[in-house]
Amino acid sequence: MVRQWLEDSDEAHPLRGTESEQNYDRLPSNFRVIDVQRRCLVEHRHQYRYVALSYVWGSSHMLKTTKSTFHQLSIDGAFNNSKTKLPEVVESALEFLQGLSERYLWVDALCIVQDDEVDVLNQISRMDAIYSSSYATLIAAAGTSSQSRLLGLPNSPRIVKQSMETIQGETYIAQSPTLGDKLLETVWYTRGWTYQEHELSSRRIFVFDDEFFFENENTIHCESSWRSENALAQTLEAPWGTATSTSNKDYVNYFVSFFFNKVNDYTRRNLTYPNDILNAFAGLCMSLQNNGKIKIRSGLPLESLHQGLFWDTARISSRRLSTFSHQGSTWIFPSWSWIGWTGIIRHDSSR
């Protein structure tokens, strides 16, 4: 069924493959993917169509690529070794891709060298290209950590009880909740990093414990029924970039308002490390700059900086006193930008 959803989307958007190839030029240098067949890390080539994985890291121990393990994980069969055992979410994602006849998977913990600051910053700054260039994003929506397997696969079947009730001789079957309602109950929906992963992806496959959902730019398909839903505009607005660049003041005002709607949504989520506040939002900032021609610095739009300063917090908050590194220097988050404060950020666009 998921394969059919993807094929239908390919037919509805025949230029998508070409667009992805154009975005490949913006992928970070040393961009890597996991080869499902060779079970190791490989350097990405333009002809490689890949799927990106969005999941919850959690607090459990997980295999990560480091300077000392990179060479070992690049050897054929590397992930067959018990010493380099893949997290359950990644192992089941590889199984999922095999079922779709897709060969390459991008996973942040493994495709970024985690203790190489240059590689980390290089990849983080191009998250917009990584997720927008993917053939689809596979979202482990039900997982609570990297050790949560994707269910609904041959090696991890579901145990689902259909809710039914008989009233006056008539049997009624409960309809599955909408995708938006189901996401509100997940840990994935509370995490800061997963916000831009959803927003930047044009095609998303959601894996829950009881069913699959598929979302593209226009609609949502559900495995358990034939009904279709509108894309998650009512819960998570579709990615920006649909408007054309102009010097018109109304256009700038629109993007500033749009931008802070995203900031408001994003700051409702949680980050394990407070100093990730800008990194976990960097892909969306880059997307706005590229599509809207509006530069973002320190979390504020430069074209209308005076308007961008009219933000506040929804409740009493405290300064974000942690530091962040940029181009070899250490910086303190500025007090005049929302990134320098904790809590949910609001913006008064009427001022």
Coordinates of C-alpha atoms in Angstrom, one line a residue:
M1 CA 0.0 0.0 0.0
V2 CA 2.8 2.5 0.8
R3 CA 4.5 1.7 -2.4
Q4 CA 1.3 2.4 -4.3
W5 CA 0.9 5.7 -2.4
L6 CA 4.4 6.7 -3.5
E7 CA 3.8 5.7 -7.1
D8 CA 0.5 7.6 -7.2
S9 CA 2.4 10.6 -5.9
D10 CA 5.1 10.2 -8.6
E11 CA 2.4 10.3 -11.2
A12 CA 0.7 13.4 -9.7
H13 CA 4.1 15.2 -9.4
P14 CA 6.2 14.0 -12.4
L15 CA 8.8 16.7 -11.9
R16 CA 9.6 15.8 -8.4
G17 CA 12.5 13.6 -9.5
T18 CA 14.1 16.4 -11.4
E19 CA 13.6 18.9 -8.6
S20 CA 15.3 16.5 -6.2
E21 CA 18.3 16.1 -8.5
Q22 CA 18.6 19.9 -8.6
N23 CA 18.5 20.0 -4.8
Y24 CA 21.2 17.4 -4.7
D25 CA 23.7 20.2 -5.6
R26 CA 22.9 21.8 -2.3
L27 CA 23.5 18.7 -0.2
P28 CA 26.5 19.1 2.2
S29 CA 29.9 17.9 1.2
N30 CA 30.7 14.4 2.4
F31 CA 27.0 13.6 2.4
R32 CA 26.6 9.9 3.3
V33 CA 23.7 7.4 3.3
I34 CA 23.3 3.8 4.5
D35 CA 23.3 1.2 1.7
V36 CA 20.5 -1.2 2.5
Q37 CA 22.1 -4.0 0.5
R38 CA 25.7 -3.6 1.5
R39 CA 24.7 -2.7 5.1
C40 CA 27.3 0.0 5.5
L41 CA 27.9 3.8 5.0
V42 CA 28.5 5.0 1.5
E43 CA 29.1 8.3 -0.1
H44 CA 26.0 9.7 -1.8
R45 CA 26.0 10.0 -5.6
H46 CA 23.5 12.1 -7.5
Q47 CA 21.9 9.0 -9.0
Y48 CA 21.1 7.7 -5.5
R49 CA 17.5 8.2 -4.5
Y50 CA 17.3 8.1 -0.7
V51 CA 14.8 8.1 2.1
A52 CA 15.4 10.1 5.3
L53 CA 14.5 8.8 8.7
S54 CA 12.8 11.0 11.4
Y55 CA 12.7 9.4 14.9
V56 CA 13.1 10.0 18.6
W57 CA 16.7 9.5 19.9
G58 CA 15.6 9.0 23.5
S59 CA 18.0 8.3 26.4
S60 CA 18.9 4.7 25.5
H61 CA 22.4 3.9 24.2
M62 CA 22.7 4.0 20.4
L63 CA 25.3 3.3 17.8
K64 CA 26.7 6.6 16.4
T65 CA 29.3 7.3 13.8
T66 CA 32.5 8.9 15.3
K67 CA 35.9 9.7 13.9
S68 CA 37.2 6.4 15.3
T69 CA 34.3 4.2 13.9
F70 CA 33.8 5.9 10.5
H71 CA 36.2 3.7 8.6
Q72 CA 34.8 0.5 10.2
L73 CA 31.2 1.5 9.4
S74 CA 32.1 2.1 5.8
I75 CA 33.1 -1.5 5.1
D76 CA 30.6 -3.8 3.5
G77 CA 28.6 -5.7 6.0
A78 CA 29.6 -3.3 8.9
F79 CA 26.1 -3.4 10.4
N80 CA 26.1 -7.2 10.5
N81 CA 28.7 -7.1 13.3
S82 CA 27.4 -7.5 16.9
K83 CA 29.7 -4.7 18.0
T84 CA 28.1 -2.3 15.6
K85 CA 24.5 -3.4 16.1
L86 CA 22.1 -0.9 14.6
P87 CA 19.4 0.8 16.8
E88 CA 16.1 -1.1 16.4
V89 CA 14.4 1.9 14.7
V90 CA 17.2 1.9 12.1
E91 CA 17.3 -1.8 11.6
S92 CA 13.5 -1.9 11.1
A93 CA 13.7 1.1 8.8
L94 CA 16.1 -0.8 6.5
E95 CA 13.6 -3.7 6.5
F96 CA 10.9 -1.2 5.6
L97 CA 13.0 0.1 2.7
Q98 CA 13.6 -3.3 1.4
G99 CA 9.9 -3.8 1.1
L100 CA 9.6 -0.6 -0.9
S101 CA 12.6 -1.6 -3.1
E102 CA 14.5 1.5 -2.0
R103 CA 18.2 1.1 -1.4
Y104 CA 19.5 4.2 0.5
L105 CA 18.6 5.6 3.9
W106 CA 19.8 8.7 5.6
V107 CA 20.0 8.7 9.5
D108 CA 21.5 11.6 11.3
A109 CA 23.2 9.6 14.1
L110 CA 25.0 7.4 11.6
C111 CA 25.5 9.6 8.5
I112 CA 26.9 12.6 10.4
V113 CA 30.3 12.1 12.2
Q114 CA 29.0 13.0 15.7
D115 CA 32.3 14.1 17.3
D116 CA 33.5 16.1 14.2
E117 CA 32.4 19.7 14.8
V118 CA 33.1 20.7 11.2
D119 CA 31.0 17.8 9.8
V120 CA 28.2 18.4 12.3
L121 CA 27.9 22.1 11.5
N122 CA 28.2 21.4 7.8
Q123 CA 25.3 18.9 7.8
I124 CA 23.1 20.9 10.3
S125 CA 23.3 24.0 8.1
R126 CA 22.0 22.0 5.1
M127 CA 19.1 20.2 6.8
D128 CA 16.7 21.9 4.4
A129 CA 18.4 20.3 1.4
I130 CA 18.7 16.9 3.1
Y131 CA 15.0 16.6 3.9
S132 CA 13.6 18.4 0.8
S133 CA 15.9 16.3 -1.5
S134 CA 14.8 12.9 0.0
Y135 CA 12.4 10.7 -2.0
A136 CA 10.3 10.6 1.2
T137 CA 10.8 10.9 4.9
L138 CA 10.0 7.8 7.0
I139 CA 8.7 9.0 10.4
A140 CA 8.8 6.6 13.4
A141 CA 5.8 8.4 14.9
A142 CA 5.1 5.9 17.7
G143 CA 8.7 5.4 18.9
T144 CA 9.9 6.7 22.3
S145 CA 13.6 6.0 21.6
S146 CA 16.0 4.7 19.0
Q147 CA 15.3 1.2 20.3
S148 CA 11.6 1.4 19.3
R149 CA 11.0 -0.9 16.3
L150 CA 8.7 0.0 13.4
L151 CA 5.7 -2.2 13.6
G152 CA 3.7 -3.7 10.7
L153 CA 6.7 -5.5 9.1
P154 CA 7.3 -9.2 8.7
N155 CA 9.8 -9.3 11.7
S156 CA 7.7 -7.0 13.9
P157 CA 3.9 -7.6 13.3
R158 CA 1.2 -5.6 15.0
I159 CA -1.1 -6.7 17.7
V160 CA -4.2 -4.6 17.0
K161 CA -7.7 -5.0 18.4
Q162 CA -10.4 -3.4 16.3
S163 CA -12.9 -1.5 18.4
M164 CA -16.4 -2.7 17.7
E165 CA -19.8 -2.4 19.4
T166 CA -23.1 -4.1 18.7
I167 CA -26.2 -1.9 19.3
Q168 CA -29.7 -3.3 18.6
G169 CA -28.3 -6.0 16.4
E170 CA -26.2 -3.6 14.3
T171 CA -22.4 -3.8 14.6
Y172 CA -20.4 -0.6 14.5
I173 CA -16.7 -0.2 13.9
A174 CA -14.8 2.7 15.4
Q175 CA -13.1 4.9 12.9
S176 CA -9.4 5.5 13.3
P177 CA -8.4 9.0 14.7
T178 CA -7.0 11.5 12.2
L179 CA -3.3 11.8 11.6
G180 CA -3.2 15.1 13.5
D181 CA -5.0 13.6 16.5
K182 CA -2.7 10.6 16.6
L183 CA 0.4 12.8 16.4
L184 CA -0.7 14.8 19.4
E185 CA -0.3 11.6 21.5
T186 CA 3.2 10.9 20.5
V187 CA 6.6 11.7 22.0
W188 CA 7.8 12.4 18.4
Y189 CA 5.5 15.4 18.2
T190 CA 7.0 17.0 21.4
R191 CA 10.6 16.9 20.2
G192 CA 12.3 20.1 18.9
W193 CA 14.4 18.5 16.2
T194 CA 11.5 16.6 14.6
Y195 CA 9.6 19.8 13.9
Q196 CA 11.7 20.9 10.9
E197 CA 12.1 17.3 9.7
H198 CA 8.4 17.3 9.1
E199 CA 8.2 20.8 7.7
L200 CA 11.0 20.4 5.2
S201 CA 9.8 17.1 3.8
S202 CA 7.4 17.0 0.9
R203 CA 6.4 13.4 1.3
R204 CA 6.0 11.7 4.7
I205 CA 5.4 8.1 5.7
F206 CA 4.1 7.9 9.3
V207 CA 4.5 4.6 11.1
F208 CA 2.3 4.0 14.1
D209 CA 1.9 0.9 16.1
D210 CA -1.5 0.1 14.4
E211 CA -1.3 1.7 10.9
F212 CA 0.6 3.7 8.3
F213 CA -0.3 7.2 7.0
F214 CA 1.1 8.9 4.0
E215 CA 1.1 12.7 3.5
N216 CA 2.2 14.8 0.6
E217 CA 1.7 18.4 -0.3
N218 CA -2.1 18.1 -0.8
T219 CA -3.6 15.2 1.1
I220 CA -3.2 12.4 3.7
H221 CA -4.0 8.8 3.1
C222 CA -4.8 6.3 5.9
E223 CA -4.2 2.6 5.8
S224 CA -7.2 1.7 7.9
S225 CA -9.8 3.4 5.7
W226 CA -10.4 4.8 2.2
R227 CA -11.0 8.3 3.6
S228 CA -8.5 11.0 2.7
E229 CA -7.7 14.0 4.9
N230 CA -6.4 17.4 3.9
A231 CA -2.6 17.9 4.5
L232 CA -1.8 18.9 8.1
A233 CA -2.5 22.6 7.6
Q234 CA -4.7 22.6 10.7
T235 CA -1.9 21.0 12.8
L236 CA 1.4 21.6 11.1
E237 CA 1.4 24.1 8.3
A238 CA 2.8 22.9 5.0
P239 CA 6.4 24.0 4.2
W240 CA 6.9 27.6 3.2
G241 CA 8.3 28.7 -0.1
T242 CA 5.1 28.8 -2.2
A243 CA 5.1 32.6 -2.6
T244 CA 7.4 34.5 -4.9
S245 CA 10.0 37.0 -3.8
T246 CA 9.1 40.7 -4.0
S247 CA 10.1 43.9 -2.4
N248 CA 6.4 44.6 -1.6
K249 CA 6.0 45.6 2.1
D250 CA 2.9 43.4 2.5
Y251 CA 5.0 40.4 1.3
V252 CA 7.7 41.1 3.9
N253 CA 5.1 41.5 6.6
Y254 CA 3.5 38.2 5.5
F255 CA 6.8 36.3 5.8
V256 CA 7.6 37.8 9.1
S257 CA 4.2 36.7 10.4
F258 CA 4.6 33.3 8.8
F259 CA 8.1 32.9 10.3
F260 CA 7.0 33.7 13.8
N261 CA 4.1 31.3 13.5
K262 CA 6.7 28.7 12.9
V263 CA 8.8 29.9 15.9
N264 CA 5.7 29.7 18.1
D265 CA 5.0 26.1 17.0
Y266 CA 8.7 25.2 17.4
T267 CA 9.2 26.7 20.8
R268 CA 6.3 24.6 22.1
R269 CA 8.5 21.6 21.7
N270 CA 11.3 20.3 23.9
L271 CA 15.1 20.1 23.4
T272 CA 17.3 17.8 25.4
Y273 CA 20.2 20.3 25.0
P274 CA 19.0 23.9 25.3
N275 CA 21.9 25.2 23.1
D276 CA 20.3 23.3 20.2
I277 CA 17.7 26.0 20.0
L278 CA 19.1 27.5 16.8
N279 CA 20.6 24.3 15.3
A280 CA 17.3 22.5 15.4
F281 CA 15.7 25.3 13.5
A282 CA 18.5 26.1 11.1
G283 CA 17.0 24.1 8.2
L284 CA 13.8 26.1 8.3
C285 CA 15.7 29.4 8.4
M286 CA 17.7 28.3 5.4
S287 CA 14.6 27.3 3.5
L288 CA 13.0 30.7 4.2
Q289 CA 16.2 32.5 3.0
N290 CA 16.4 30.4 -0.2
N291 CA 12.7 30.5 -1.1
G292 CA 11.6 33.9 0.3
K293 CA 14.9 35.8 -0.3
I294 CA 14.7 37.0 3.3
K295 CA 17.9 36.7 5.3
I296 CA 17.8 35.3 8.9
R297 CA 20.4 36.2 11.5
S298 CA 20.3 35.1 15.1
G299 CA 16.7 33.9 14.6
L300 CA 15.4 37.2 13.2
P301 CA 14.5 38.4 9.7
L302 CA 16.9 41.2 8.6
E303 CA 14.6 42.7 6.0
S304 CA 12.2 43.8 8.8
L305 CA 14.4 43.6 11.9
H306 CA 12.4 46.3 13.7
Q307 CA 9.2 44.3 13.3
G308 CA 11.0 41.1 14.2
L309 CA 12.0 42.5 17.6
F310 CA 8.3 42.7 18.7
W311 CA 8.3 39.2 20.2
D312 CA 7.7 38.1 23.8
T313 CA 7.2 35.0 25.8
A314 CA 3.8 33.4 26.6
R315 CA 4.8 33.4 30.3
I316 CA 7.6 34.4 32.6
S317 CA 10.8 32.9 31.2
S318 CA 14.5 32.8 31.9
R319 CA 17.6 33.7 29.9
R320 CA 19.2 30.9 27.9
L321 CA 22.7 31.2 29.3
S322 CA 24.3 28.4 27.4
T323 CA 26.7 29.1 24.6
F324 CA 27.0 27.8 21.0
S325 CA 29.9 27.4 18.6
H326 CA 30.0 29.0 15.2
Q327 CA 33.0 29.1 12.8
G328 CA 35.4 28.1 15.6
S329 CA 34.2 30.8 18.0
T330 CA 32.0 30.5 21.1
W331 CA 29.0 32.8 21.4
I332 CA 26.3 33.6 24.0
F333 CA 22.7 33.6 22.7
P334 CA 21.7 37.3 22.4
S335 CA 19.2 38.7 24.8
W336 CA 17.4 40.7 22.0
S337 CA 16.5 37.6 20.1
W338 CA 14.0 34.9 21.0
I339 CA 16.8 32.3 20.8
G340 CA 18.2 33.9 24.0
W341 CA 15.2 33.0 26.1
T342 CA 13.3 29.9 27.2
G343 CA 9.6 29.3 26.8
I344 CA 6.9 29.7 24.1
I345 CA 7.5 32.7 21.8
R346 CA 4.8 35.0 20.6
H347 CA 4.9 37.8 18.1
D348 CA 2.7 40.9 17.7
S349 CA 2.5 41.5 14.0
S350 CA 0.2 44.5 14.5
R351 CA 2.9 46.7 16.0

